[in-house]
GROMACS .gro file of C-alpha atoms in nm:
model
   93
    1MET     CA    1  -1.029  -5.172  -2.324
    2LYS     CA    2  -1.393  -5.200  -2.185
    3LEU     CA    3  -1.436  -5.597  -2.095
    4GLU     CA    4  -1.695  -5.645  -2.320
    5GLU     CA    5  -1.419  -5.588  -2.570
    6GLN     CA    6  -1.134  -5.801  -2.412
    7LEU     CA    7  -1.297  -6.087  -2.385
    8LEU     CA    8  -1.394  -6.115  -2.744
    9ALA     CA    9  -1.116  -6.058  -2.816
   10ARG     CA   10  -0.972  -6.353  -2.616
   11ALA     CA   11  -1.299  -6.553  -2.732
   12GLY     CA   12  -1.213  -6.504  -3.076
   13GLY     CA   13  -1.628  -6.277  -3.075
   14LYS     CA   14  -1.723  -6.671  -2.984
   15CYS     CA   15  -1.901  -6.792  -2.731
   16GLU     CA   16  -1.608  -6.968  -2.471
   17LEU     CA   17  -1.733  -7.237  -2.442
   18THR     CA   18  -1.953  -7.409  -2.777
   19ASP     CA   19  -1.778  -7.119  -3.053
   20THR     CA   20  -2.146  -7.062  -3.153
   21VAL     CA   21  -2.106  -6.645  -3.235
   22THR     CA   22  -2.480  -6.587  -3.221
   23ASP     CA   23  -2.638  -6.498  -2.912
   24LEU     CA   24  -2.345  -6.416  -2.709
   25ILE     CA   25  -2.360  -6.199  -2.345
   26THR     CA   26  -2.147  -6.234  -2.053
   27TYR     CA   27  -2.190  -6.461  -1.748
   28THR     CA   28  -1.978  -6.352  -1.436
   29LEU     CA   29  -1.889  -6.679  -1.218
   30PRO     CA   30  -2.140  -6.682  -0.931
   31PRO     CA   31  -2.006  -6.544  -0.582
   32GLU     CA   32  -1.874  -6.274  -0.773
   33THR     CA   33  -2.054  -5.978  -0.801
   34SER     CA   34  -1.783  -5.701  -1.005
   35SER     CA   35  -1.665  -5.884  -1.398
   36THR     CA   36  -1.351  -5.941  -1.403
   37LEU     CA   37  -1.198  -6.082  -1.702
   38ASP     CA   38  -1.008  -6.399  -1.455
   39ASN     CA   39  -1.437  -6.443  -1.350
   40THR     CA   40  -1.642  -6.344  -1.638
   41LEU     CA   41  -1.675  -6.582  -1.962
   42LEU     CA   42  -1.845  -6.460  -2.333
   43ILE     CA   43  -2.110  -6.760  -2.323
   44SER     CA   44  -2.455  -6.787  -2.542
   45ALA     CA   45  -2.724  -6.629  -2.357
   46THR     CA   46  -2.887  -6.974  -2.358
   47LEU     CA   47  -2.676  -7.144  -2.119
   48ALA     CA   48  -2.614  -6.872  -1.927
   49ASN     CA   49  -2.994  -6.890  -1.820
   50GLN     CA   50  -2.940  -7.286  -1.755
   51LEU     CA   51  -2.618  -7.160  -1.530
   52ASN     CA   52  -2.873  -6.931  -1.360
   53LYS     CA   53  -3.173  -7.163  -1.334
   54THR     CA   54  -3.336  -6.897  -1.486
   55GLU     CA   55  -3.492  -7.178  -1.837
   56GLN     CA   56  -3.466  -7.507  -1.763
   57LEU     CA   57  -3.134  -7.711  -1.816
   58ASN     CA   58  -3.137  -7.965  -2.062
   59PRO     CA   59  -2.838  -8.213  -2.065
   60GLU     CA   60  -2.781  -8.171  -2.489
   61ASP     CA   61  -2.644  -7.836  -2.429
   62TRP     CA   62  -2.355  -7.970  -2.258
   63LYS     CA   63  -2.230  -8.218  -2.435
   64PHE     CA   64  -1.937  -8.059  -2.526
   65LEU     CA   65  -1.814  -8.003  -2.198
   66PRO     CA   66  -1.579  -8.327  -2.175
   67ASN     CA   67  -1.313  -8.153  -2.451
   68ALA     CA   68  -1.466  -7.756  -2.293
   69MET     CA   69  -1.279  -7.853  -2.017
   70TRP     CA   70  -0.897  -7.899  -2.125
   71SER     CA   71  -0.958  -7.472  -2.147
   72GLU     CA   72  -0.618  -7.282  -2.027
   73ILE     CA   73  -0.942  -7.066  -1.943
   74PRO     CA   74  -0.986  -7.102  -1.546
   75ALA     CA   75  -1.337  -6.927  -1.577
   76VAL     CA   76  -1.420  -7.165  -1.809
   77GLN     CA   77  -1.247  -7.474  -1.643
   78ILE     CA   78  -1.501  -7.314  -1.321
   79VAL     CA   79  -1.807  -7.383  -1.539
   80CYS     CA   80  -1.784  -7.730  -1.723
   81TRP     CA   81  -1.667  -7.843  -1.332
   82ARG     CA   82  -1.986  -7.690  -1.237
   83MET     CA   83  -2.240  -7.847  -1.479
   84LEU     CA   84  -2.081  -8.168  -1.514
   85ASN     CA   85  -2.147  -8.238  -1.120
   86ARG     CA   86  -2.445  -8.100  -1.211
   87LEU     CA   87  -2.494  -8.317  -1.518
   88LYS     CA   88  -2.374  -8.622  -1.313
   89ASN     CA   89  -2.677  -8.871  -1.404
   90GLU     CA   90  -2.554  -8.792  -1.699
   91GLY     CA   91  -2.414  -9.129  -1.863
   92TRP     CA   92  -2.114  -8.926  -2.170
   93ALA     CA   93  -2.100  -8.645  -1.795
   0.00000   0.00000   0.00000
């Protein structure tokens, strides 16, 4: 089974961070260069662009983090931790 198919199955066809179903892409956690099931997420392109700093960070897009950080998927936990640190000046973070 291809990685994309494994991610779709694990995520139930939804963003692994927000549960949205549109504009999904695979996102490999830096500094990794090869994608595996353990270091890759299925997330929305908007969130991936903000993670990659190719799009301006919009704190409103990340208000799901306090709930998502409890995921059992280590890659989700890592993204949540990294983004909560980037957003530490936001009152809700």
